[in-house]
Short mmCIF file of C-alpha atoms in Angstrom, two decimals:
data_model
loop_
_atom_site.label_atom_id
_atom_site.label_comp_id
_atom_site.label_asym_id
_atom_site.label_seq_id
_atom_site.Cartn_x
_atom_site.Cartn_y
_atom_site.Cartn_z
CA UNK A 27 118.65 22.41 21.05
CA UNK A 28 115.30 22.10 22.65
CA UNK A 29 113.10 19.59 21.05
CA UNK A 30 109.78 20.66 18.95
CA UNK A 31 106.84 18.13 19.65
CA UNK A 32 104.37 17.75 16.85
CA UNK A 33 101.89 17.75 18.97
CA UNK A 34 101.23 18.77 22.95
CA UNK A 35 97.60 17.25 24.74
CA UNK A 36 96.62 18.79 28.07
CA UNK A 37 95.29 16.27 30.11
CA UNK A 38 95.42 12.33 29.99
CA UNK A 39 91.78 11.48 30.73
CA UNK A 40 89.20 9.31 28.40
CA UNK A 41 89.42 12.48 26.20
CA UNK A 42 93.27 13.00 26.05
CA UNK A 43 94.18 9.39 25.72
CA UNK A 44 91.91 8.48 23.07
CA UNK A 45 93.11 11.59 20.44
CA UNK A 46 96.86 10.89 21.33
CA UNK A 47 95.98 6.84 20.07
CA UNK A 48 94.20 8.52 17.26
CA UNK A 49 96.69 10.88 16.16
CA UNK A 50 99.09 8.69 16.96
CA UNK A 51 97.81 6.50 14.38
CA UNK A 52 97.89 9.00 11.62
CA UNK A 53 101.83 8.78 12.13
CA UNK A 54 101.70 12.47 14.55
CA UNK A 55 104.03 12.64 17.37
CA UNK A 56 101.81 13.35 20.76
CA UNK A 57 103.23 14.43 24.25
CA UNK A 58 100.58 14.12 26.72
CA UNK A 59 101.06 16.51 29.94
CA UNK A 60 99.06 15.16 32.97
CA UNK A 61 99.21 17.16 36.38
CA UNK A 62 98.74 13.84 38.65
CA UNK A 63 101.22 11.76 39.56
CA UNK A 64 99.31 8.82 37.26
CA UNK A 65 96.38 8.00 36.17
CA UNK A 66 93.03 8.96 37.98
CA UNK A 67 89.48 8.03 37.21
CA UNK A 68 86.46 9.32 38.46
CA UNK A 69 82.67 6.93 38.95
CA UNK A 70 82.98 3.48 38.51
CA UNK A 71 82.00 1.54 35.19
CA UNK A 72 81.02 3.92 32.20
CA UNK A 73 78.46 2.64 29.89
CA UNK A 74 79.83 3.31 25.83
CA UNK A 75 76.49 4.02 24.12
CA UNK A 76 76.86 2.95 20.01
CA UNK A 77 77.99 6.60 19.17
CA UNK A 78 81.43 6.13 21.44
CA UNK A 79 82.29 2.64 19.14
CA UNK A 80 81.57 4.44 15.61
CA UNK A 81 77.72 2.55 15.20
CA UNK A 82 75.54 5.47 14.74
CA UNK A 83 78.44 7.85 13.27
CA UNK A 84 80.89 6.25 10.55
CA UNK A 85 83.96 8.29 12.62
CA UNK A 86 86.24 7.33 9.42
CA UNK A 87 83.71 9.29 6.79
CA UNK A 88 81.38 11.53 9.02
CA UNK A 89 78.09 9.42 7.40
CA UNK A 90 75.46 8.90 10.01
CA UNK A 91 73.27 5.85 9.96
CA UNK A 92 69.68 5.91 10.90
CA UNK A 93 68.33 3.43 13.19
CA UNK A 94 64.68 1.94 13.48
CA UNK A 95 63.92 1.96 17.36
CA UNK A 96 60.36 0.62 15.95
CA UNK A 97 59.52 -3.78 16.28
CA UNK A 98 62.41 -5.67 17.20
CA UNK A 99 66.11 -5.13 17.20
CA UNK A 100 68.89 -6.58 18.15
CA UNK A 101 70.29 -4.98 21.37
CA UNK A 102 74.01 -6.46 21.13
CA UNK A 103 74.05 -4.56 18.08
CA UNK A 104 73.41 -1.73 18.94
CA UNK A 105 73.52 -1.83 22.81
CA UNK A 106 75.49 0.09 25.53
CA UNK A 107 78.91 -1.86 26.10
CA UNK A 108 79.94 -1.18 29.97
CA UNK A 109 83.83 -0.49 31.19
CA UNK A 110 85.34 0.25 34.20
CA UNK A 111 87.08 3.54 33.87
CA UNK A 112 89.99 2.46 34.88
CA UNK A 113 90.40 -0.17 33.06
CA UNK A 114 89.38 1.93 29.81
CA UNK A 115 92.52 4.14 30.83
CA UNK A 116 94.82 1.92 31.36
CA UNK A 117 94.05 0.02 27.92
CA UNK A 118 94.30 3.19 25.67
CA UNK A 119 97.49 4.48 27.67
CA UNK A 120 99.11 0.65 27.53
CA UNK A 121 98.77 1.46 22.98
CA UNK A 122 100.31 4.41 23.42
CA UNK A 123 104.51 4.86 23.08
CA UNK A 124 106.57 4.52 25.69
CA UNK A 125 107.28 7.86 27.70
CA UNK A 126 104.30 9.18 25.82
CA UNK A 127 102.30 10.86 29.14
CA UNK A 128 104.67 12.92 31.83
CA UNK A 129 103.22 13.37 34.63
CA UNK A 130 103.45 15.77 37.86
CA UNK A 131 103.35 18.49 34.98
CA UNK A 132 101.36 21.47 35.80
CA UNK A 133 99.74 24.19 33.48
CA UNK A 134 99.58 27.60 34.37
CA UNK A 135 96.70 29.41 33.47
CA UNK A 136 96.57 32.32 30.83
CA UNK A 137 96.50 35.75 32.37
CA UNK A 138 92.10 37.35 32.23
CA UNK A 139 94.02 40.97 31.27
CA UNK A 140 96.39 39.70 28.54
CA UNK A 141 95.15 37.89 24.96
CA UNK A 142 98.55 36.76 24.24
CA UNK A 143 99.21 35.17 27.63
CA UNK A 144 99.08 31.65 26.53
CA UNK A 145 98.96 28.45 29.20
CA UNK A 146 102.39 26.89 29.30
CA UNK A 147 103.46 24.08 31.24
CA UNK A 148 105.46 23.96 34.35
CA UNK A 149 108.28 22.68 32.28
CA UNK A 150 109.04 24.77 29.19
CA UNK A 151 108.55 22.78 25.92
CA UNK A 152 107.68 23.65 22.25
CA UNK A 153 105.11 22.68 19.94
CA UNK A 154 103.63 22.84 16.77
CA UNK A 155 100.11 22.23 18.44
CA UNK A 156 98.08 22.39 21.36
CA UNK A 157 95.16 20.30 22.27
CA UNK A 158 93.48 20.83 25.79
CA UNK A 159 91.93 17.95 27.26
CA UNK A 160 92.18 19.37 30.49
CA UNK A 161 88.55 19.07 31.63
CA UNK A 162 85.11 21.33 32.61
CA UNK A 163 87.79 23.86 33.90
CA UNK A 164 90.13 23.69 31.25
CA UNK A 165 93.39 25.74 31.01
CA UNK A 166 93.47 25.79 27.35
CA UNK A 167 89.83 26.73 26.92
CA UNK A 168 89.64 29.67 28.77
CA UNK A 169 92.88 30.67 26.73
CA UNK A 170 90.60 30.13 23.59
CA UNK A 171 88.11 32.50 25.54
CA UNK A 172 85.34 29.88 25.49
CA UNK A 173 82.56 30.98 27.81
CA UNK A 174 83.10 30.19 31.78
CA UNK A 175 80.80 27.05 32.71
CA UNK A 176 77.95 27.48 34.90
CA UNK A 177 76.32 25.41 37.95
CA UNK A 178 73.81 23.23 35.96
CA UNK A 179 71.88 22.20 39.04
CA UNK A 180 71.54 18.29 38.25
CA UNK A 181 73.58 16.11 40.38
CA UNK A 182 74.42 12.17 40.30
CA UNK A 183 75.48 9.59 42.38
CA UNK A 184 77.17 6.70 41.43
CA UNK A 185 78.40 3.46 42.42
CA UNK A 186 79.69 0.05 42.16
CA UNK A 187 77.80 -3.14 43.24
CA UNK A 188 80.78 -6.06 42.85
CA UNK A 189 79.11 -9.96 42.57
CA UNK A 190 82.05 -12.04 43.58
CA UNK A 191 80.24 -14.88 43.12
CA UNK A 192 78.91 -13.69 39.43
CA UNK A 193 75.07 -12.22 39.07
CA UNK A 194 72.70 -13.59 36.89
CA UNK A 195 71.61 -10.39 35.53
CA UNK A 196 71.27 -10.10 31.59
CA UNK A 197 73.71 -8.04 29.63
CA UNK A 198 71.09 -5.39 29.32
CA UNK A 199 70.99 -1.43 30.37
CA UNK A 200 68.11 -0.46 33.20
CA UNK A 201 66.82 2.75 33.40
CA UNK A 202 63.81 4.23 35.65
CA UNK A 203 62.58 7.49 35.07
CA UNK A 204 60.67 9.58 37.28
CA UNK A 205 59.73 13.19 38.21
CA UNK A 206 63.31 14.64 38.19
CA UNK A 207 64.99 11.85 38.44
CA UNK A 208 66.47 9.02 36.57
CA UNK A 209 67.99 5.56 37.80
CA UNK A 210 69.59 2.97 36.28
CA UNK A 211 72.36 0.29 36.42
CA UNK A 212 74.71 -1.45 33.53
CA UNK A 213 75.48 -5.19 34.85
CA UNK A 214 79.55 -5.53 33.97
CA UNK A 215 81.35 -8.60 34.71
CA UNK A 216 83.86 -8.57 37.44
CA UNK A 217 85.23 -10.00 40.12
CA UNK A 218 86.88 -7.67 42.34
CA UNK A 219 84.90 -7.06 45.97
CA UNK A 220 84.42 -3.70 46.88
CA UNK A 221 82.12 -1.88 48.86
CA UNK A 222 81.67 1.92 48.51
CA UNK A 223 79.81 3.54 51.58
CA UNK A 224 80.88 7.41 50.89
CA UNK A 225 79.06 9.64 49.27
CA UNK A 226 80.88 12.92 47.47
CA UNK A 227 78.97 16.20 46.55
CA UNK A 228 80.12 16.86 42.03
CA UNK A 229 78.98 19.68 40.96
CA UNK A 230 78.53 19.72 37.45
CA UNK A 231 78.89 22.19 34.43
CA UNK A 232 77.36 22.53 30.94
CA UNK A 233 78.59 25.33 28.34
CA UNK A 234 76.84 26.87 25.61
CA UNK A 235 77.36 25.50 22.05
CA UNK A 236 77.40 28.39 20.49
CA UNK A 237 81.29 29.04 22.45
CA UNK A 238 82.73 26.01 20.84
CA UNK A 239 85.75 26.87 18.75
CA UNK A 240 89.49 26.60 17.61
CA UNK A 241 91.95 29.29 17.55
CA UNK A 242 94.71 28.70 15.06
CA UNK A 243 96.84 25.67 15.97
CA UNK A 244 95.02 25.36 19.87
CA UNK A 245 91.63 23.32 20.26
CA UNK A 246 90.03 21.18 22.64
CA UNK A 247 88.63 17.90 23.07
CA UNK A 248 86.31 16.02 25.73
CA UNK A 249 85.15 18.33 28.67
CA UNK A 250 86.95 21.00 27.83
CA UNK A 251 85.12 21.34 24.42
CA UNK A 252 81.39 20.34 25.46
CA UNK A 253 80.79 19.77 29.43
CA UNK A 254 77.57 17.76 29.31
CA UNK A 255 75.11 17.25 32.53
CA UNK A 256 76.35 13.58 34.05
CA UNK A 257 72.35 12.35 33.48
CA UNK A 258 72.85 12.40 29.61
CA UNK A 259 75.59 9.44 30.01
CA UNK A 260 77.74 11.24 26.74
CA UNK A 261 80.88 12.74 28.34
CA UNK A 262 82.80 9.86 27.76
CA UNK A 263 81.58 8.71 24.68
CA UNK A 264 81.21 12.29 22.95
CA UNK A 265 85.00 12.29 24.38
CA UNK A 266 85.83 8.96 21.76
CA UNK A 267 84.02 10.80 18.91
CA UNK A 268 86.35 13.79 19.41
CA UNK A 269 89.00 11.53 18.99
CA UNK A 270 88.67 9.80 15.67
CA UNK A 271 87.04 13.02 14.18
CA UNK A 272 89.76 15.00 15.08
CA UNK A 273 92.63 12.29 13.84
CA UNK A 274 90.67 11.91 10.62
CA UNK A 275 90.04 15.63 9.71
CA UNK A 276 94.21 16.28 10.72
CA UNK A 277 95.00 13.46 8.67
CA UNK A 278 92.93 14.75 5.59
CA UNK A 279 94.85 17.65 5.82
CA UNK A 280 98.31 17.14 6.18
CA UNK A 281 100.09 20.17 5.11
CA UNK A 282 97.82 22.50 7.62
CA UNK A 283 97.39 21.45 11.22
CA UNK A 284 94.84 24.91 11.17
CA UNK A 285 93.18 23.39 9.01
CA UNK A 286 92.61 20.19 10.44
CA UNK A 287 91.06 21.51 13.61
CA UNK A 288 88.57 23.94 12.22
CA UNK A 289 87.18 21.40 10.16
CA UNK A 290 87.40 19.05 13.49
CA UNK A 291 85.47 22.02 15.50
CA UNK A 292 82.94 22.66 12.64
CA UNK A 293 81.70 19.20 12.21
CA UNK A 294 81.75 18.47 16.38
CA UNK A 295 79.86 21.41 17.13
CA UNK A 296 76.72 20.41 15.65
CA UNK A 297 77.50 16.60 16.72
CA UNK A 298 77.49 17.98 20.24
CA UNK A 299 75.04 20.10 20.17
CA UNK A 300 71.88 17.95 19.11
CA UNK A 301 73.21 15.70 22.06
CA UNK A 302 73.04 18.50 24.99
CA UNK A 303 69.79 20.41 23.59
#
């Protein structure tokens, strides 16, 4: 007899990690489907503004606090917190259950000519939900029928600057803006030596808001629900937001996994939105 997971995520990036730990959490059995071979991270450190650690949002009641930029405030409260993304990978997959993410696992996509060609995985499994957190091109969201992204024309290049020594700079986040263009660095403390001397061409994505939207017991997460220009430094941390929102509006509605997500897609929506516009 062929098991039925609760619950099937797409993808086992920032965005797919964090809502299996979340739903996970809520007691909801998660099988996370990733088509490497193991975990991949794109960029180097990723700066977690206040909205990706619940500061400006209360993720457990929706409430949103206002904050005084005006005088004199305390920047460790309210500060950018810098990871490598690696490192944030690794430490959300190491909470999650054994044998939780299989990898290798490929997702076909849904057919443009039929609506009830659904993405399925290269390895037949059933579930009682589907969550794509497959990315800018996900599977799952063109299944939903969300609009296909377009070339934003804004590019970025990061890096990593390692201090094996240590650096003196303050735990602060620099930022220089000019015509067009924006610079900036996050100081992180770490003591692996690298150097990085390549360069590779991104192109990036953004999707209107207006798209954004659930279909039953299928929904996305992360990317694959808001792609967001790489300048606005949210991807990640809109991708954490989805996470607890999500877990928290399934959990208040136990007996209706439908349910859940609508209420998941109608409260992100707007979240997302005031962020890209």
């Amino acid at each position: 007899m062929k098991v039925v997971h609760e619950v099937v995520i797409v993808g086992a990036g920032i965005a797919g990690l964090a809502t299996t730990l979340a739903l996970n959490k809520t007691g909801i059995q998660i099988i996370v489907l990733e088509k490497a071979h193991e975990l991949c991270a794109t960029g180097a450190a990723i700066p977690l503004s206040p909205n990706a650690w619940g500061h400006v949002t209360n993720l457990i009641t929706g409430a949103t606090q206002v904050i005084n930029f005006t005088g004199t405030i305390n920047s460790g409260d309210i500060g950018a917190r810098a990871v490598h993304r690696k490192v944030l990978l690794e430490t959300l997959a190491n909470e999650l259950p054994e044998n939780t993410i299989k990898f290798s696992i490929n997702m076909s996509r849904p057919s443009p000519t039929s609506r009830n060609s659904k993405p399925t995985p290269s390895s037949p499994l059933k579930s009682k939900a589907l969550i794509g957190c497959d990315g800018v091109h996900s599977v799952v969201a063109q299944w939903l029928g969300l609009t296909a992204p377009v070339l934003s024309n804004r590019s970025a290049i990061r890096g990593l600057a390692v201090f094996p020594s240590g650096h003196d700079f303050k735990h602060e986040v620099h930022q220089l803006v000019g015509d067009g263009i924006r610079a900036g660095f996050v100081p992180v403390n770490d003591t692996d030596v690298s150097k990085y001397s390549k360069f590779q061409l991104c192109c990036f994505f953004n999707l209107a808001a207006s798209t954004l939207t659930h279909n039953g017991v299928v929904t996305v997460a992360g990317d694959a629900f808001h792609p967001m220009t790489p300048d606005l430094g949210q991807g990640g941390c809109t991708a954490l937001e989805d996470a607890v929102v999500l877990a928290r509006c399934m959990a208040n509605s136990p007996d209706s996994m439908s349910s859940g997500m609508e209420m998941y897609v109608k409260e992100m929506r707007w979240r997302v939105a005031g962020i890209i516009t």
